[in-house]
Amino acid sequence: MISSDVIRGYNDTIVLSLLRRKDSYGYEISKEIDRLSGGKYQIKETTLYSTVNRLEKNGYIASYYGSETFGKRRTYYRITSAGLGYYREKCEEWELTKRVIDCFVKEDFMEGKGEQPDD
């Protein structure tokens, strides 16, 4: 399972990525994140809704009501053209972040061959 602290800065990217594919509503977005991550990241409901609220406030997504006739109407979200631009920026940022972190994550350590502490 991925720590929410590690991935916090990329919730916008994750949600925008899903909305690039199709309009969606909160529960569906959270289930798709779980599915696509193979269960390694399960976004909390409060985190998801603060993410979509921030994205909507910044004009990166827009909301609308679905046409369901049973139960409560669902709020759907769609990505805007500004959201597509922001998504591209976040993808470029991620590529740079990966390159920087890769400078510090050593393969030999990950394989159990790294230095041992002198405890």
C-alpha atoms as a printed R data frame, in Angstrom:
    type eleno elety resid chain resno       x      y       z
1   ATOM     1    CA   MET     A     1   0.000  0.000   0.000
2   ATOM     2    CA   ILE     A     2   1.302  3.460  -0.877
3   ATOM     3    CA   SER     A     3   1.446  6.050   1.887
4   ATOM     4    CA   SER     A     4  -0.947  8.934   1.314
5   ATOM     5    CA   ASP     A     5   1.918 11.284   2.299
6   ATOM     6    CA   VAL     A     6   3.984 10.062  -0.658
7   ATOM     7    CA   ILE     A     7   1.270 10.429  -3.260
8   ATOM     8    CA   ARG     A     8  -0.532 13.516  -1.916
9   ATOM     9    CA   GLY     A     9   0.983 15.874  -4.486
10  ATOM    10    CA   TYR     A    10  -0.197 13.707  -7.362
11  ATOM    11    CA   ASN     A    11  -3.887 13.272  -6.550
12  ATOM    12    CA   ASP     A    12  -4.674 16.071  -9.018
13  ATOM    13    CA   THR     A    13  -2.757 14.221 -11.738
14  ATOM    14    CA   ILE     A    14  -4.482 10.931 -10.963
15  ATOM    15    CA   VAL     A    15  -7.991 12.420 -11.038
16  ATOM    16    CA   LEU     A    16  -7.318 14.443 -14.193
17  ATOM    17    CA   SER     A    17  -5.911 11.352 -15.882
18  ATOM    18    CA   LEU     A    18  -9.139  9.466 -15.237
19  ATOM    19    CA   LEU     A    19 -11.300 12.380 -16.368
20  ATOM    20    CA   ARG     A    20  -9.327 12.588 -19.616
21  ATOM    21    CA   ARG     A    21 -10.770  9.166 -20.421
22  ATOM    22    CA   LYS     A    22 -14.377  9.907 -19.506
23  ATOM    23    CA   ASP     A    23 -16.589 12.007 -17.267
24  ATOM    24    CA   SER     A    24 -17.075 10.381 -13.892
25  ATOM    25    CA   TYR     A    25 -18.430 10.790 -10.366
26  ATOM    26    CA   GLY     A    26 -16.662 10.475  -7.016
27  ATOM    27    CA   TYR     A    27 -17.339  6.854  -6.102
28  ATOM    28    CA   GLU     A    28 -16.498  5.678  -9.615
29  ATOM    29    CA   ILE     A    29 -13.238  7.684  -9.553
30  ATOM    30    CA   SER     A    30 -12.179  6.135  -6.235
31  ATOM    31    CA   LYS     A    31 -12.961  2.606  -7.438
32  ATOM    32    CA   GLU     A    32 -11.028  3.181 -10.666
33  ATOM    33    CA   ILE     A    33  -7.993  4.448  -8.704
34  ATOM    34    CA   ASP     A    34  -8.107  1.301  -6.581
35  ATOM    35    CA   ARG     A    35  -8.503 -0.929  -9.644
36  ATOM    36    CA   LEU     A    36  -5.792  0.675 -11.766
37  ATOM    37    CA   SER     A    37  -3.314  0.724  -8.871
38  ATOM    38    CA   GLY     A    38  -3.948 -2.942  -8.202
39  ATOM    39    CA   GLY     A    39  -5.170 -2.031  -4.719
40  ATOM    40    CA   LYS     A    40  -1.897 -0.291  -3.860
41  ATOM    41    CA   TYR     A    41  -3.555  3.113  -3.505
42  ATOM    42    CA   GLN     A    42  -6.997  3.621  -2.053
43  ATOM    43    CA   ILE     A    43  -7.835  7.305  -1.964
44  ATOM    44    CA   LYS     A    44  -9.781  8.438   1.076
45  ATOM    45    CA   GLU     A    45 -13.185  9.965   0.408
46  ATOM    46    CA   THR     A    46 -12.222 13.253   2.079
47  ATOM    47    CA   THR     A    47  -9.016 13.412   0.028
48  ATOM    48    CA   LEU     A    48 -10.897 12.758  -3.208
49  ATOM    49    CA   TYR     A    49 -13.524 15.407  -2.544
50  ATOM    50    CA   SER     A    50 -10.984 18.024  -1.483
51  ATOM    51    CA   THR     A    51  -9.098 17.207  -4.708
52  ATOM    52    CA   VAL     A    52 -12.154 17.620  -6.962
53  ATOM    53    CA   ASN     A    53 -13.223 20.767  -5.107
54  ATOM    54    CA   ARG     A    54  -9.766 22.311  -5.591
55  ATOM    55    CA   LEU     A    55  -9.653 21.274  -9.264
56  ATOM    56    CA   GLU     A    56 -13.102 22.749  -9.858
57  ATOM    57    CA   LYS     A    57 -12.271 25.974  -8.005
58  ATOM    58    CA   ASN     A    58  -9.175 26.375 -10.208
59  ATOM    59    CA   GLY     A    59 -11.184 25.766 -13.395
60  ATOM    60    CA   TYR     A    60  -9.490 22.445 -14.228
61  ATOM    61    CA   ILE     A    61 -12.705 20.451 -14.030
62  ATOM    62    CA   ALA     A    62 -16.408 21.271 -14.213
63  ATOM    63    CA   SER     A    63 -19.283 19.506 -12.521
64  ATOM    64    CA   TYR     A    64 -22.790 18.694 -13.663
65  ATOM    65    CA   TYR     A    65 -25.663 16.524 -12.471
66  ATOM    66    CA   GLY     A    66 -26.287 13.160 -14.068
67  ATOM    67    CA   SER     A    67 -29.686 12.158 -15.360
68  ATOM    68    CA   GLU     A    68 -30.245  9.194 -13.021
69  ATOM    69    CA   THR     A    69 -33.878  8.838 -12.061
70  ATOM    70    CA   PHE     A    70 -33.418  6.645  -8.990
71  ATOM    71    CA   GLY     A    71 -32.058  7.891  -5.673
72  ATOM    72    CA   LYS     A    72 -29.921 10.989  -5.308
73  ATOM    73    CA   ARG     A    73 -28.591 12.645  -8.468
74  ATOM    74    CA   ARG     A    74 -24.887 12.080  -9.000
75  ATOM    75    CA   THR     A    75 -22.464 14.916  -9.534
76  ATOM    76    CA   TYR     A    76 -20.254 14.148 -12.518
77  ATOM    77    CA   TYR     A    77 -16.955 15.806 -13.303
78  ATOM    78    CA   ARG     A    78 -15.376 16.535 -16.666
79  ATOM    79    CA   ILE     A    79 -11.940 17.907 -17.476
80  ATOM    80    CA   THR     A    80 -11.715 21.388 -19.029
81  ATOM    81    CA   SER     A    81  -9.178 22.668 -21.560
82  ATOM    82    CA   ALA     A    82  -7.376 24.425 -18.673
83  ATOM    83    CA   GLY     A    83  -7.375 21.064 -16.891
84  ATOM    84    CA   LEU     A    84  -5.727 19.403 -19.882
85  ATOM    85    CA   GLY     A    85  -2.966 22.011 -19.798
86  ATOM    86    CA   TYR     A    86  -2.508 21.562 -16.051
87  ATOM    87    CA   TYR     A    87  -2.439 17.778 -16.519
88  ATOM    88    CA   ARG     A    88   0.383 18.132 -19.072
89  ATOM    89    CA   GLU     A    89   2.336 20.337 -16.637
90  ATOM    90    CA   LYS     A    90   1.882 17.802 -13.829
91  ATOM    91    CA   CYS     A    91   3.046 14.960 -16.108
92  ATOM    92    CA   GLU     A    92   6.208 16.901 -16.989
93  ATOM    93    CA   GLU     A    93   6.758 17.625 -13.287
94  ATOM    94    CA   TRP     A    94   6.376 13.908 -12.518
95  ATOM    95    CA   GLU     A    95   8.983 12.943 -15.107
96  ATOM    96    CA   LEU     A    96  11.449 15.371 -13.543
97  ATOM    97    CA   THR     A    97  10.578 14.153 -10.034
98  ATOM    98    CA   LYS     A    98  11.204 10.535 -11.048
99  ATOM    99    CA   ARG     A    99  14.607 11.432 -12.510
100 ATOM   100    CA   VAL     A   100  15.631 13.252  -9.327
101 ATOM   101    CA   ILE     A   101  14.438 10.502  -6.971
102 ATOM   102    CA   ASP     A   102  16.101  7.842  -9.130
103 ATOM   103    CA   CYS     A   103  19.411  9.556  -8.354
104 ATOM   104    CA   PHE     A   104  18.926  8.600  -4.715
105 ATOM   105    CA   VAL     A   105  17.159  5.243  -4.901
106 ATOM   106    CA   LYS     A   106  19.869  2.667  -5.433
107 ATOM   107    CA   GLU     A   107  19.018 -0.615  -7.138
108 ATOM   108    CA   ASP     A   108  21.611 -2.548  -5.129
109 ATOM   109    CA   PHE     A   109  20.030 -1.366  -1.882
110 ATOM   110    CA   MET     A   110  16.565 -2.339  -3.105
111 ATOM   111    CA   GLU     A   111  17.909 -5.823  -3.890
112 ATOM   112    CA   GLY     A   112  19.286 -6.190  -0.349
113 ATOM   113    CA   LYS     A   113  22.921 -5.615  -1.334
114 ATOM   114    CA   GLY     A   114  23.277 -2.120   0.127
115 ATOM   115    CA   GLU     A   115  25.516 -1.046   2.944
116 ATOM   116    CA   GLN     A   116  24.580 -2.140   6.422
117 ATOM   117    CA   PRO     A   117  24.449  0.305   9.363
118 ATOM   118    CA   ASP     A   118  27.182  0.035  12.003
119 ATOM   119    CA   ASP     A   119  24.753 -0.344  14.934
